[in-house]
Amino acid sequence: MQTKTSIAQSAVDALKWEVNFTPKPGLVDALSNGSHDDMDLNLFLKSADSLLSGFQQTAEASFDRDIDISLREDIGAIGRQTEADMFQATNGVNTHKGAIWTMSLLISATSALQTNDIGQILLSAQSLANLPDKYVPQNAKKTHGMATKKKYALSGARGEAQTGFPNIREILSYTNEEDDLWMRRLMLLYSNVNDTNIVYRSNLKVLQSLQKISREIFESNTPVIENSKFVELEKFVSEYNISPGGCADLFAASYFLDNLTNVGEN
């Protein structure tokens, strides 16, 4: 049976798995810094470790709780402190802000429900995401998602959660017997997610082009990294200096959910 502590550790492990997963065009991985000059593998690993305490507090605060405003406010306060811990660990670099939002909701729902039923967890996380938190600072710095929502009507990580994580649902429902299952799941994310990190760095047309190339790779019978279109994708993200950070967060969250075991308190 998984404890509150192990739920939190599993979330940190998923973030470490994600950054080590290679290759990931535009993103930091074990061989490349992607489209980043201020981030690398070691910084992401350090950042992930800095989140453990906050994730543990989220699991503990949520254990066997009702999904209500009180819980939403409690995990919101913990999440803001977890962000501060991250920025302290990274010297101000935003490595995991979006991941903290997504993982905190999933950890909270998992611990509150004491279940490994992914459907139930996602529904409860969605409910939490739609509850108001009156303690959110009104002068909080705008995220990339907030900026692109205003300009392009894209809602980013918040919108993904508030609509029930449709992209997580889709990639976890996709299975095959090939060795590159998670590589294909990543391409599915690239092809579906309206990633506000990409739009913030470029524009909507660039996002749509990346989605089109990724969709062609996903639908091909050729192994992903052997596909000539994959080389095209790598060149494309380099040319436009874009980073699908929203996809990375959902990739890690999907891995976290896919690896949940029975949850309970020992």
PDB file of C-alpha atoms in Angstrom:
ATOM      1  CA  MET A   1       0.000   0.000   0.000  1.00  0.00           C
ATOM      2  CA  GLN A   2       1.331   3.419  -0.966  1.00  0.00           C
ATOM      3  CA  THR A   3       1.698   5.970   1.831  1.00  0.00           C
ATOM      4  CA  LYS A   4       1.253   9.730   1.722  1.00  0.00           C
ATOM      5  CA  THR A   5       5.025  10.049   1.615  1.00  0.00           C
ATOM      6  CA  SER A   6       5.366   7.597  -1.249  1.00  0.00           C
ATOM      7  CA  ILE A   7       2.704   9.435  -3.269  1.00  0.00           C
ATOM      8  CA  ALA A   8       4.829  12.575  -3.015  1.00  0.00           C
ATOM      9  CA  GLN A   9       8.013  10.677  -3.838  1.00  0.00           C
ATOM     10  CA  SER A  10       6.317   9.100  -6.841  1.00  0.00           C
ATOM     11  CA  ALA A  11       5.495  12.579  -8.150  1.00  0.00           C
ATOM     12  CA  VAL A  12       9.111  13.706  -7.755  1.00  0.00           C
ATOM     13  CA  ASP A  13      10.295  10.484  -9.414  1.00  0.00           C
ATOM     14  CA  ALA A  14       7.943  11.150 -12.348  1.00  0.00           C
ATOM     15  CA  LEU A  15       9.438  14.610 -12.837  1.00  0.00           C
ATOM     16  CA  LYS A  16      12.938  13.118 -12.793  1.00  0.00           C
ATOM     17  CA  TRP A  17      11.857  10.420 -15.244  1.00  0.00           C
ATOM     18  CA  GLU A  18      10.471  13.098 -17.556  1.00  0.00           C
ATOM     19  CA  VAL A  19      13.621  15.208 -17.697  1.00  0.00           C
ATOM     20  CA  ASN A  20      15.774  12.093 -18.238  1.00  0.00           C
ATOM     21  CA  PHE A  21      13.504  10.837 -21.031  1.00  0.00           C
ATOM     22  CA  THR A  22      15.481  11.247 -24.260  1.00  0.00           C
ATOM     23  CA  PRO A  23      15.076  12.585 -26.891  1.00  0.00           C
ATOM     24  CA  LYS A  24      12.488  15.360 -26.388  1.00  0.00           C
ATOM     25  CA  PRO A  25      12.728  18.025 -29.115  1.00  0.00           C
ATOM     26  CA  GLY A  26      12.944  21.518 -27.623  1.00  0.00           C
ATOM     27  CA  LEU A  27      13.038  20.266 -24.046  1.00  0.00           C
ATOM     28  CA  VAL A  28      15.816  19.561 -21.588  1.00  0.00           C
ATOM     29  CA  ASP A  29      16.760  15.890 -21.609  1.00  0.00           C
ATOM     30  CA  ALA A  30      19.755  13.708 -20.802  1.00  0.00           C
ATOM     31  CA  LEU A  31      21.645  14.782 -23.935  1.00  0.00           C
ATOM     32  CA  SER A  32      20.501  18.328 -24.648  1.00  0.00           C
ATOM     33  CA  ASN A  33      19.334  21.561 -23.030  1.00  0.00           C
ATOM     34  CA  GLY A  34      16.733  21.859 -25.782  1.00  0.00           C
ATOM     35  CA  SER A  35      15.738  25.453 -26.483  1.00  0.00           C
ATOM     36  CA  HIS A  36      17.034  26.662 -23.114  1.00  0.00           C
ATOM     37  CA  ASP A  37      20.213  28.496 -22.208  1.00  0.00           C
ATOM     38  CA  ASP A  38      19.337  28.793 -18.502  1.00  0.00           C
ATOM     39  CA  MET A  39      18.367  25.168 -17.773  1.00  0.00           C
ATOM     40  CA  ASP A  40      20.017  21.766 -17.891  1.00  0.00           C
ATOM     41  CA  LEU A  41      19.479  18.251 -16.598  1.00  0.00           C
ATOM     42  CA  ASN A  42      21.134  18.853 -13.237  1.00  0.00           C
ATOM     43  CA  LEU A  43      19.068  21.972 -12.567  1.00  0.00           C
ATOM     44  CA  PHE A  44      15.835  20.057 -13.259  1.00  0.00           C
ATOM     45  CA  LEU A  45      16.881  17.229 -10.960  1.00  0.00           C
ATOM     46  CA  LYS A  46      17.728  19.724  -8.208  1.00  0.00           C
ATOM     47  CA  SER A  47      14.407  21.458  -8.777  1.00  0.00           C
ATOM     48  CA  ALA A  48      12.474  18.180  -8.572  1.00  0.00           C
ATOM     49  CA  ASP A  49      14.112  17.331  -5.246  1.00  0.00           C
ATOM     50  CA  SER A  50      13.130  20.747  -3.883  1.00  0.00           C
ATOM     51  CA  LEU A  51       9.447  19.897  -4.442  1.00  0.00           C
ATOM     52  CA  LEU A  52       9.373  16.795  -2.245  1.00  0.00           C
ATOM     53  CA  SER A  53       8.573  18.594   1.007  1.00  0.00           C
ATOM     54  CA  GLY A  54       5.722  20.552  -0.561  1.00  0.00           C
ATOM     55  CA  PHE A  55       4.313  17.466  -2.250  1.00  0.00           C
ATOM     56  CA  GLN A  56       4.443  15.587   1.070  1.00  0.00           C
ATOM     57  CA  GLN A  57       2.594  18.429   2.787  1.00  0.00           C
ATOM     58  CA  THR A  58      -0.020  18.379   0.020  1.00  0.00           C
ATOM     59  CA  ALA A  59      -0.565  14.637   0.456  1.00  0.00           C
ATOM     60  CA  GLU A  60      -0.775  14.974   4.232  1.00  0.00           C
ATOM     61  CA  ALA A  61      -3.153  17.942   4.130  1.00  0.00           C
ATOM     62  CA  SER A  62      -5.397  16.114   1.659  1.00  0.00           C
ATOM     63  CA  PHE A  63      -5.537  12.699   3.293  1.00  0.00           C
ATOM     64  CA  ASP A  64      -9.138  11.429   3.500  1.00  0.00           C
ATOM     65  CA  ARG A  65     -10.495  14.967   2.952  1.00  0.00           C
ATOM     66  CA  ASP A  66     -13.572  16.154   1.087  1.00  0.00           C
ATOM     67  CA  ILE A  67     -12.932  17.871  -2.244  1.00  0.00           C
ATOM     68  CA  ASP A  68     -14.047  21.351  -1.194  1.00  0.00           C
ATOM     69  CA  ILE A  69     -12.960  24.971  -0.994  1.00  0.00           C
ATOM     70  CA  SER A  70     -11.195  24.403   2.305  1.00  0.00           C
ATOM     71  CA  LEU A  71      -8.957  21.773   0.714  1.00  0.00           C
ATOM     72  CA  ARG A  72      -8.428  23.948  -2.367  1.00  0.00           C
ATOM     73  CA  GLU A  73      -7.238  26.818  -0.184  1.00  0.00           C
ATOM     74  CA  ASP A  74      -4.983  24.575   1.873  1.00  0.00           C
ATOM     75  CA  ILE A  75      -3.185  23.064  -1.116  1.00  0.00           C
ATOM     76  CA  GLY A  76      -3.034  26.474  -2.779  1.00  0.00           C
ATOM     77  CA  ALA A  77      -1.062  27.857   0.158  1.00  0.00           C
ATOM     78  CA  ILE A  78       1.255  24.836   0.114  1.00  0.00           C
ATOM     79  CA  GLY A  79       1.682  25.168  -3.636  1.00  0.00           C
ATOM     80  CA  ARG A  80       2.795  28.786  -3.361  1.00  0.00           C
ATOM     81  CA  GLN A  81       5.404  27.818  -0.786  1.00  0.00           C
ATOM     82  CA  THR A  82       6.493  24.921  -3.011  1.00  0.00           C
ATOM     83  CA  GLU A  83       7.011  27.395  -5.855  1.00  0.00           C
ATOM     84  CA  ALA A  84       9.151  29.524  -3.545  1.00  0.00           C
ATOM     85  CA  ASP A  85      11.204  26.444  -2.648  1.00  0.00           C
ATOM     86  CA  MET A  86      11.699  25.743  -6.355  1.00  0.00           C
ATOM     87  CA  PHE A  87      12.841  29.276  -7.164  1.00  0.00           C
ATOM     88  CA  GLN A  88      15.252  29.199  -4.243  1.00  0.00           C
ATOM     89  CA  ALA A  89      16.724  25.900  -5.445  1.00  0.00           C
ATOM     90  CA  THR A  90      17.058  27.088  -9.045  1.00  0.00           C
ATOM     91  CA  ASN A  91      18.244  30.624  -8.334  1.00  0.00           C
ATOM     92  CA  GLY A  92      15.074  32.091  -9.825  1.00  0.00           C
ATOM     93  CA  VAL A  93      14.732  29.856 -12.900  1.00  0.00           C
ATOM     94  CA  ASN A  94      11.201  28.590 -13.577  1.00  0.00           C
ATOM     95  CA  THR A  95      11.731  24.876 -14.071  1.00  0.00           C
ATOM     96  CA  HIS A  96       8.525  23.376 -12.630  1.00  0.00           C
ATOM     97  CA  LYS A  97       5.888  26.059 -11.976  1.00  0.00           C
ATOM     98  CA  GLY A  98       3.329  24.409 -14.263  1.00  0.00           C
ATOM     99  CA  ALA A  99       4.209  20.967 -12.949  1.00  0.00           C
ATOM    100  CA  ILE A 100       3.646  22.089  -9.355  1.00  0.00           C
ATOM    101  CA  TRP A 101       0.083  23.131 -10.243  1.00  0.00           C
ATOM    102  CA  THR A 102      -0.706  19.881 -12.056  1.00  0.00           C
ATOM    103  CA  MET A 103       1.047  17.501  -9.674  1.00  0.00           C
ATOM    104  CA  SER A 104      -0.379  19.198  -6.578  1.00  0.00           C
ATOM    105  CA  LEU A 105      -3.922  18.664  -7.848  1.00  0.00           C
ATOM    106  CA  LEU A 106      -3.242  15.004  -8.682  1.00  0.00           C
ATOM    107  CA  ILE A 107      -1.432  14.315  -5.399  1.00  0.00           C
ATOM    108  CA  SER A 108      -4.235  15.963  -3.451  1.00  0.00           C
ATOM    109  CA  ALA A 109      -6.948  13.991  -5.242  1.00  0.00           C
ATOM    110  CA  THR A 110      -5.032  10.727  -4.869  1.00  0.00           C
ATOM    111  CA  SER A 111      -4.494  11.209  -1.141  1.00  0.00           C
ATOM    112  CA  ALA A 112      -8.029  12.480  -0.516  1.00  0.00           C
ATOM    113  CA  LEU A 113      -9.692   9.571  -2.297  1.00  0.00           C
ATOM    114  CA  GLN A 114      -7.193   6.872  -1.296  1.00  0.00           C
ATOM    115  CA  THR A 115      -7.555   5.232  -4.662  1.00  0.00           C
ATOM    116  CA  ASN A 116      -5.476   4.388  -7.708  1.00  0.00           C
ATOM    117  CA  ASP A 117      -8.479   4.800 -10.047  1.00  0.00           C
ATOM    118  CA  ILE A 118      -7.156   7.292 -12.592  1.00  0.00           C
ATOM    119  CA  GLY A 119     -10.629   8.337 -13.750  1.00  0.00           C
ATOM    120  CA  GLN A 120     -11.726   9.213 -10.219  1.00  0.00           C
ATOM    121  CA  ILE A 121      -8.464  11.027  -9.509  1.00  0.00           C
ATOM    122  CA  LEU A 122      -8.778  13.160 -12.631  1.00  0.00           C
ATOM    123  CA  LEU A 123     -12.408  14.041 -11.882  1.00  0.00           C
ATOM    124  CA  SER A 124     -11.554  15.104  -8.332  1.00  0.00           C
ATOM    125  CA  ALA A 125      -8.510  17.047  -9.504  1.00  0.00           C
ATOM    126  CA  GLN A 126     -10.766  18.790 -12.009  1.00  0.00           C
ATOM    127  CA  SER A 127     -13.199  19.697  -9.249  1.00  0.00           C
ATOM    128  CA  LEU A 128     -10.370  21.131  -7.144  1.00  0.00           C
ATOM    129  CA  ALA A 129      -9.064  23.155 -10.091  1.00  0.00           C
ATOM    130  CA  ASN A 130     -12.473  24.766 -10.568  1.00  0.00           C
ATOM    131  CA  LEU A 131     -12.835  25.826  -6.937  1.00  0.00           C
ATOM    132  CA  PRO A 132     -11.871  29.425  -6.067  1.00  0.00           C
ATOM    133  CA  ASP A 133      -8.958  30.240  -3.793  1.00  0.00           C
ATOM    134  CA  LYS A 134      -9.479  33.662  -2.257  1.00  0.00           C
ATOM    135  CA  TYR A 135      -5.918  33.712  -0.961  1.00  0.00           C
ATOM    136  CA  VAL A 136      -4.272  33.840  -4.395  1.00  0.00           C
ATOM    137  CA  PRO A 137      -2.253  37.087  -4.441  1.00  0.00           C
ATOM    138  CA  GLN A 138      -3.914  39.636  -6.710  1.00  0.00           C
ATOM    139  CA  ASN A 139      -0.549  40.981  -7.805  1.00  0.00           C
ATOM    140  CA  ALA A 140       0.814  37.558  -8.730  1.00  0.00           C
ATOM    141  CA  LYS A 141       3.189  37.591 -11.693  1.00  0.00           C
ATOM    142  CA  LYS A 142       1.477  36.607 -14.937  1.00  0.00           C
ATOM    143  CA  THR A 143       2.291  33.153 -16.258  1.00  0.00           C
ATOM    144  CA  HIS A 144       2.786  32.317 -19.928  1.00  0.00           C
ATOM    145  CA  GLY A 145      -0.652  30.705 -19.835  1.00  0.00           C
ATOM    146  CA  MET A 146      -2.265  33.881 -18.527  1.00  0.00           C
ATOM    147  CA  ALA A 147      -0.537  35.983 -21.175  1.00  0.00           C
ATOM    148  CA  THR A 148      -1.552  33.740 -24.074  1.00  0.00           C
ATOM    149  CA  LYS A 149      -5.097  33.343 -22.767  1.00  0.00           C
ATOM    150  CA  LYS A 150      -5.564  37.081 -23.075  1.00  0.00           C
ATOM    151  CA  LYS A 151      -4.119  37.213 -26.607  1.00  0.00           C
ATOM    152  CA  TYR A 152      -5.123  33.880 -28.138  1.00  0.00           C
ATOM    153  CA  ALA A 153      -7.857  32.456 -25.869  1.00  0.00           C
ATOM    154  CA  LEU A 154      -5.568  29.579 -24.828  1.00  0.00           C
ATOM    155  CA  SER A 155      -5.905  28.645 -21.168  1.00  0.00           C
ATOM    156  CA  GLY A 156      -2.715  26.682 -20.462  1.00  0.00           C
ATOM    157  CA  ALA A 157      -2.233  24.392 -17.478  1.00  0.00           C
ATOM    158  CA  ARG A 158      -5.171  25.881 -15.594  1.00  0.00           C
ATOM    159  CA  GLY A 159      -7.551  25.223 -18.456  1.00  0.00           C
ATOM    160  CA  GLU A 160      -6.222  21.695 -18.902  1.00  0.00           C
ATOM    161  CA  ALA A 161      -7.013  20.926 -15.259  1.00  0.00           C
ATOM    162  CA  GLN A 162     -10.374  22.660 -15.263  1.00  0.00           C
ATOM    163  CA  THR A 163     -11.530  20.605 -18.248  1.00  0.00           C
ATOM    164  CA  GLY A 164     -10.490  17.327 -16.641  1.00  0.00           C
ATOM    165  CA  PHE A 165      -7.050  16.788 -18.176  1.00  0.00           C
ATOM    166  CA  PRO A 166      -8.274  15.629 -21.607  1.00  0.00           C
ATOM    167  CA  ASN A 167      -4.732  15.238 -22.937  1.00  0.00           C
ATOM    168  CA  ILE A 168      -3.663  13.015 -20.053  1.00  0.00           C
ATOM    169  CA  ARG A 169      -6.769  10.912 -20.576  1.00  0.00           C
ATOM    170  CA  GLU A 170      -6.021  10.529 -24.274  1.00  0.00           C
ATOM    171  CA  ILE A 171      -2.387   9.528 -24.003  1.00  0.00           C
ATOM    172  CA  LEU A 172      -3.051   7.039 -21.202  1.00  0.00           C
ATOM    173  CA  SER A 173      -5.803   5.475 -23.296  1.00  0.00           C
ATOM    174  CA  TYR A 174      -3.323   5.015 -26.133  1.00  0.00           C
ATOM    175  CA  THR A 175      -1.449   1.723 -25.919  1.00  0.00           C
ATOM    176  CA  ASN A 176       0.632  -0.321 -28.315  1.00  0.00           C
ATOM    177  CA  GLU A 177       3.020  -3.230 -28.137  1.00  0.00           C
ATOM    178  CA  GLU A 178       5.961  -1.357 -29.601  1.00  0.00           C
ATOM    179  CA  ASP A 179       9.060  -0.406 -27.658  1.00  0.00           C
ATOM    180  CA  ASP A 180       8.422   3.296 -28.211  1.00  0.00           C
ATOM    181  CA  LEU A 181       5.059   3.583 -26.419  1.00  0.00           C
ATOM    182  CA  TRP A 182       6.078   6.627 -24.346  1.00  0.00           C
ATOM    183  CA  MET A 183       7.789   8.228 -27.336  1.00  0.00           C
ATOM    184  CA  ARG A 184       4.537   7.952 -29.272  1.00  0.00           C
ATOM    185  CA  ARG A 185       2.618   9.290 -26.285  1.00  0.00           C
ATOM    186  CA  LEU A 186       4.950  12.279 -26.261  1.00  0.00           C
ATOM    187  CA  MET A 187       4.276  12.884 -29.957  1.00  0.00           C
ATOM    188  CA  LEU A 188       0.552  12.652 -29.231  1.00  0.00           C
ATOM    189  CA  LEU A 189       0.945  15.387 -26.626  1.00  0.00           C
ATOM    190  CA  TYR A 190       2.971  17.512 -29.027  1.00  0.00           C
ATOM    191  CA  SER A 191       0.230  17.113 -31.629  1.00  0.00           C
ATOM    192  CA  ASN A 192      -2.712  17.882 -29.307  1.00  0.00           C
ATOM    193  CA  VAL A 193      -1.684  20.292 -26.553  1.00  0.00           C
ATOM    194  CA  ASN A 194      -2.180  23.997 -27.188  1.00  0.00           C
ATOM    195  CA  ASP A 195       1.096  24.602 -25.416  1.00  0.00           C
ATOM    196  CA  THR A 196       1.204  28.172 -24.159  1.00  0.00           C
ATOM    197  CA  ASN A 197       4.989  27.980 -23.729  1.00  0.00           C
ATOM    198  CA  ILE A 198       5.326  27.633 -27.492  1.00  0.00           C
ATOM    199  CA  VAL A 199       2.876  30.417 -28.300  1.00  0.00           C
ATOM    200  CA  TYR A 200       4.480  32.719 -25.750  1.00  0.00           C
ATOM    201  CA  ARG A 201       7.882  32.263 -27.427  1.00  0.00           C
ATOM    202  CA  SER A 202       6.490  32.490 -30.964  1.00  0.00           C
ATOM    203  CA  ASN A 203       2.894  32.548 -32.215  1.00  0.00           C
ATOM    204  CA  LEU A 204      -0.132  30.378 -32.893  1.00  0.00           C
ATOM    205  CA  LYS A 205       0.977  29.499 -36.430  1.00  0.00           C
ATOM    206  CA  VAL A 206       4.247  28.021 -35.133  1.00  0.00           C
ATOM    207  CA  LEU A 207       2.312  25.943 -32.592  1.00  0.00           C
ATOM    208  CA  GLN A 208       0.021  24.624 -35.320  1.00  0.00           C
ATOM    209  CA  SER A 209       2.991  23.699 -37.509  1.00  0.00           C
ATOM    210  CA  LEU A 210       4.609  21.787 -34.646  1.00  0.00           C
ATOM    211  CA  GLN A 211       1.323  19.992 -34.004  1.00  0.00           C
ATOM    212  CA  LYS A 212       1.042  18.992 -37.663  1.00  0.00           C
ATOM    213  CA  ILE A 213       4.563  17.544 -37.853  1.00  0.00           C
ATOM    214  CA  SER A 214       4.068  15.711 -34.553  1.00  0.00           C
ATOM    215  CA  ARG A 215       0.745  14.260 -35.718  1.00  0.00           C
ATOM    216  CA  GLU A 216       2.389  12.885 -38.851  1.00  0.00           C
ATOM    217  CA  ILE A 217       5.079  11.239 -36.734  1.00  0.00           C
ATOM    218  CA  PHE A 218       2.519   9.763 -34.357  1.00  0.00           C
ATOM    219  CA  GLU A 219       0.375   8.333 -37.160  1.00  0.00           C
ATOM    220  CA  SER A 220       3.316   6.777 -39.007  1.00  0.00           C
ATOM    221  CA  ASN A 221       4.140   3.094 -38.606  1.00  0.00           C
ATOM    222  CA  THR A 222       7.847   3.946 -38.500  1.00  0.00           C
ATOM    223  CA  PRO A 223       9.466   3.986 -35.043  1.00  0.00           C
ATOM    224  CA  VAL A 224       9.459   7.600 -33.868  1.00  0.00           C
ATOM    225  CA  ILE A 225      13.179   8.300 -33.680  1.00  0.00           C
ATOM    226  CA  GLU A 226      13.765   6.528 -37.011  1.00  0.00           C
ATOM    227  CA  ASN A 227      11.178   8.699 -38.742  1.00  0.00           C
ATOM    228  CA  SER A 228      12.560  11.375 -41.086  1.00  0.00           C
ATOM    229  CA  LYS A 229       9.835  13.669 -39.809  1.00  0.00           C
ATOM    230  CA  PHE A 230      11.379  13.447 -36.345  1.00  0.00           C
ATOM    231  CA  VAL A 231      14.550  15.036 -37.700  1.00  0.00           C
ATOM    232  CA  GLU A 232      12.332  17.721 -39.227  1.00  0.00           C
ATOM    233  CA  LEU A 233      10.702  18.265 -35.829  1.00  0.00           C
ATOM    234  CA  GLU A 234      14.079  18.672 -34.123  1.00  0.00           C
ATOM    235  CA  LYS A 235      15.162  21.223 -36.730  1.00  0.00           C
ATOM    236  CA  PHE A 236      11.837  23.055 -36.428  1.00  0.00           C
ATOM    237  CA  VAL A 237      12.016  23.556 -32.651  1.00  0.00           C
ATOM    238  CA  SER A 238      15.642  24.671 -32.995  1.00  0.00           C
ATOM    239  CA  GLU A 239      14.839  27.162 -35.759  1.00  0.00           C
ATOM    240  CA  TYR A 240      12.026  28.786 -33.768  1.00  0.00           C
ATOM    241  CA  ASN A 241      13.684  28.292 -30.361  1.00  0.00           C
ATOM    242  CA  ILE A 242      10.507  26.821 -28.876  1.00  0.00           C
ATOM    243  CA  SER A 243      10.031  24.562 -25.883  1.00  0.00           C
ATOM    244  CA  PRO A 244       6.871  22.480 -25.317  1.00  0.00           C
ATOM    245  CA  GLY A 245       7.042  22.878 -21.536  1.00  0.00           C
ATOM    246  CA  GLY A 246       3.323  22.315 -21.070  1.00  0.00           C
ATOM    247  CA  CYS A 247       3.672  18.961 -22.803  1.00  0.00           C
ATOM    248  CA  ALA A 248       6.555  18.062 -20.486  1.00  0.00           C
ATOM    249  CA  ASP A 249       4.419  18.717 -17.399  1.00  0.00           C
ATOM    250  CA  LEU A 250       1.572  16.563 -18.720  1.00  0.00           C
ATOM    251  CA  PHE A 251       4.042  13.858 -19.767  1.00  0.00           C
ATOM    252  CA  ALA A 252       5.366  13.629 -16.198  1.00  0.00           C
ATOM    253  CA  ALA A 253       1.860  13.720 -14.727  1.00  0.00           C
ATOM    254  CA  SER A 254       0.758  10.901 -17.028  1.00  0.00           C
ATOM    255  CA  TYR A 255       3.707   8.786 -15.948  1.00  0.00           C
ATOM    256  CA  PHE A 256       2.885   9.493 -12.301  1.00  0.00           C
ATOM    257  CA  LEU A 257      -0.702   8.311 -12.761  1.00  0.00           C
ATOM    258  CA  ASP A 258       0.260   5.336 -14.901  1.00  0.00           C
ATOM    259  CA  ASN A 259       2.536   4.071 -12.132  1.00  0.00           C
ATOM    260  CA  LEU A 260       0.201   4.494  -9.171  1.00  0.00           C
ATOM    261  CA  THR A 261      -0.224   1.401  -7.020  1.00  0.00           C
ATOM    262  CA  ASN A 262      -2.852   0.827  -4.364  1.00  0.00           C
ATOM    263  CA  VAL A 263      -2.942   3.837  -2.091  1.00  0.00           C
ATOM    264  CA  GLY A 264      -3.456   3.745   1.628  1.00  0.00           C
ATOM    265  CA  GLU A 265      -2.004   4.741   4.984  1.00  0.00           C
ATOM    266  CA  ASN A 266       0.251   2.321   6.819  1.00  0.00           C
TER     267      ASN A 266
END
